[in-house]
Amino acid sequence: MKVILLTDVKNVGKKGQVVEVSDSYARNVLIKKKQGLEATGKNMNDLKLQKANDEKVAAQNLADARVLAEQIEKSSIVLKVKVGEGGKLFGSISTKEIAEAVKEQLDLEVDKKKIQITNPIKSTGEMDVPIKLHTKVTARLKVHVESL
């Protein structure tokens, strides 16, 4: 029996695949646990429509990420922090602080988990901070750290 998988099933296939399994396995396991649907004409058509919709949404998300990346690349933010001797900060600047500064100064929503700081920012100056907006889109934000 041909079955459309609704979830990833170990040793059978991935979500959205059409697989050939035994009739009893399909009825007693996959369909009963709502992990699959019988591959009828209507269900196959629904699968095609769902895949087309998913591709359209993915393309829109990529386009939105590219637009946001352009806005971020053109701008910069300024962080004012307490500084000790030699321009060293008390502590370091976190991704949360950068995300809040982007929201305040640029009026853009950026998730703090998408900000990728490789080395902690512990001194004043200008840095480029990568922000991974999409799997294919990474923007570089200029961060100016100044003393109070």
Short mmCIF file of N, CA and C in Angstrom, two decimals, residues 35-88:
data_model
loop_
_atom_site.label_atom_id
_atom_site.label_comp_id
_atom_site.label_asym_id
_atom_site.label_seq_id
_atom_site.Cartn_x
_atom_site.Cartn_y
_atom_site.Cartn_z
N GLN A 35 0.53 8.97 11.57
CA GLN A 35 1.82 9.25 11.00
C GLN A 35 1.78 9.21 9.48
N GLY A 36 0.66 8.76 8.93
CA GLY A 36 0.55 8.66 7.48
C GLY A 36 -0.89 8.63 7.02
N LEU A 37 -1.08 8.89 5.73
CA LEU A 37 -2.39 8.83 5.07
C LEU A 37 -2.27 7.91 3.86
N GLU A 38 -3.36 7.25 3.53
CA GLU A 38 -3.36 6.43 2.33
C GLU A 38 -3.20 7.35 1.12
N ALA A 39 -2.41 6.93 0.15
CA ALA A 39 -2.08 7.77 -1.00
C ALA A 39 -3.18 7.68 -2.06
N THR A 40 -4.34 8.26 -1.75
CA THR A 40 -5.43 8.33 -2.72
C THR A 40 -5.21 9.54 -3.62
N GLY A 41 -6.02 9.67 -4.63
CA GLY A 41 -5.90 10.80 -5.56
C GLY A 41 -6.08 12.14 -4.85
N LYS A 42 -7.07 12.23 -3.99
CA LYS A 42 -7.34 13.47 -3.26
C LYS A 42 -6.17 13.81 -2.34
N ASN A 43 -5.66 12.81 -1.60
CA ASN A 43 -4.55 13.06 -0.68
C ASN A 43 -3.27 13.44 -1.43
N MET A 44 -3.05 12.85 -2.59
CA MET A 44 -1.86 13.20 -3.40
C MET A 44 -1.96 14.65 -3.89
N ASN A 45 -3.17 15.05 -4.30
CA ASN A 45 -3.38 16.42 -4.75
C ASN A 45 -3.17 17.39 -3.59
N ASP A 46 -3.68 17.04 -2.40
CA ASP A 46 -3.47 17.89 -1.22
C ASP A 46 -1.99 18.03 -0.90
N LEU A 47 -1.24 16.93 -1.06
CA LEU A 47 0.20 16.95 -0.81
C LEU A 47 0.91 17.90 -1.78
N LYS A 48 0.52 17.86 -3.05
CA LYS A 48 1.12 18.76 -4.05
C LYS A 48 0.83 20.22 -3.71
N LEU A 49 -0.41 20.50 -3.32
CA LEU A 49 -0.78 21.87 -2.94
C LEU A 49 -0.01 22.32 -1.70
N GLN A 50 0.13 21.43 -0.73
CA GLN A 50 0.87 21.76 0.49
C GLN A 50 2.33 22.05 0.19
N LYS A 51 2.96 21.24 -0.67
CA LYS A 51 4.36 21.47 -1.04
C LYS A 51 4.52 22.79 -1.78
N ALA A 52 3.58 23.11 -2.68
CA ALA A 52 3.65 24.37 -3.41
C ALA A 52 3.52 25.54 -2.44
N ASN A 53 2.64 25.42 -1.47
CA ASN A 53 2.45 26.48 -0.48
C ASN A 53 3.70 26.63 0.39
N ASP A 54 4.30 25.52 0.79
CA ASP A 54 5.52 25.56 1.60
C ASP A 54 6.66 26.24 0.85
N GLU A 55 6.80 25.96 -0.44
CA GLU A 55 7.84 26.58 -1.26
C GLU A 55 7.61 28.08 -1.38
N LYS A 56 6.35 28.48 -1.52
CA LYS A 56 6.01 29.90 -1.63
C LYS A 56 6.34 30.63 -0.33
N VAL A 57 6.01 30.02 0.80
CA VAL A 57 6.30 30.63 2.11
C VAL A 57 7.81 30.72 2.32
N ALA A 58 8.56 29.67 1.96
CA ALA A 58 10.01 29.68 2.11
C ALA A 58 10.65 30.78 1.25
N ALA A 59 10.15 30.95 0.03
CA ALA A 59 10.67 32.01 -0.85
C ALA A 59 10.38 33.39 -0.26
N GLN A 60 9.19 33.56 0.32
CA GLN A 60 8.83 34.85 0.94
C GLN A 60 9.72 35.12 2.15
N ASN A 61 9.98 34.10 2.98
CA ASN A 61 10.85 34.27 4.15
C ASN A 61 12.26 34.67 3.73
N LEU A 62 12.77 34.06 2.65
CA LEU A 62 14.09 34.39 2.14
C LEU A 62 14.14 35.84 1.65
N ALA A 63 13.12 36.26 0.94
CA ALA A 63 13.06 37.63 0.44
C ALA A 63 13.00 38.63 1.60
N ASP A 64 12.20 38.33 2.62
CA ASP A 64 12.11 39.20 3.79
C ASP A 64 13.45 39.30 4.51
N ALA A 65 14.16 38.17 4.62
CA ALA A 65 15.46 38.16 5.28
C ALA A 65 16.47 38.99 4.50
N ARG A 66 16.42 38.94 3.18
CA ARG A 66 17.35 39.74 2.36
C ARG A 66 17.08 41.23 2.52
N VAL A 67 15.80 41.62 2.60
CA VAL A 67 15.46 43.03 2.78
C VAL A 67 15.95 43.51 4.15
N LEU A 68 15.72 42.70 5.18
CA LEU A 68 16.17 43.05 6.53
C LEU A 68 17.70 43.13 6.58
N ALA A 69 18.37 42.24 5.87
CA ALA A 69 19.84 42.25 5.84
C ALA A 69 20.36 43.54 5.21
N GLU A 70 19.71 44.02 4.16
CA GLU A 70 20.12 45.28 3.54
C GLU A 70 19.99 46.44 4.50
N GLN A 71 18.89 46.47 5.27
CA GLN A 71 18.68 47.54 6.24
C GLN A 71 19.74 47.49 7.33
N ILE A 72 20.07 46.30 7.79
CA ILE A 72 21.06 46.15 8.85
C ILE A 72 22.45 46.53 8.36
N GLU A 73 22.80 46.13 7.13
CA GLU A 73 24.13 46.42 6.57
C GLU A 73 24.36 47.93 6.45
N LYS A 74 23.30 48.69 6.14
CA LYS A 74 23.43 50.13 5.92
C LYS A 74 23.54 50.93 7.22
N SER A 75 23.20 50.31 8.34
CA SER A 75 23.12 51.07 9.58
C SER A 75 24.13 50.57 10.61
N SER A 76 24.21 51.32 11.71
CA SER A 76 25.08 50.92 12.81
C SER A 76 24.43 51.34 14.12
N ILE A 77 24.88 50.74 15.23
CA ILE A 77 24.33 51.10 16.54
C ILE A 77 25.48 51.55 17.44
N VAL A 78 25.14 52.32 18.47
CA VAL A 78 26.11 52.81 19.44
C VAL A 78 25.70 52.29 20.81
N LEU A 79 26.64 51.65 21.50
CA LEU A 79 26.43 51.17 22.87
C LEU A 79 27.34 51.97 23.79
N LYS A 80 26.75 52.56 24.85
CA LYS A 80 27.54 53.30 25.82
C LYS A 80 27.58 52.49 27.11
N VAL A 81 28.80 52.17 27.56
CA VAL A 81 28.99 51.32 28.73
C VAL A 81 30.05 51.92 29.65
N LYS A 82 30.06 51.44 30.90
CA LYS A 82 31.08 51.86 31.85
C LYS A 82 32.40 51.19 31.47
N VAL A 83 33.48 51.98 31.56
CA VAL A 83 34.79 51.49 31.14
C VAL A 83 35.80 51.73 32.25
N GLY A 84 36.67 50.75 32.45
CA GLY A 84 37.75 50.90 33.41
C GLY A 84 39.00 51.43 32.75
N GLU A 85 40.15 51.17 33.35
CA GLU A 85 41.43 51.65 32.80
C GLU A 85 41.77 50.92 31.50
N GLY A 86 42.35 51.63 30.58
CA GLY A 86 42.80 51.04 29.32
C GLY A 86 41.69 50.70 28.35
N GLY A 87 40.50 51.26 28.55
CA GLY A 87 39.39 51.01 27.63
C GLY A 87 38.75 49.65 27.80
N LYS A 88 39.01 48.97 28.91
CA LYS A 88 38.41 47.65 29.18
C LYS A 88 37.03 47.84 29.80
#
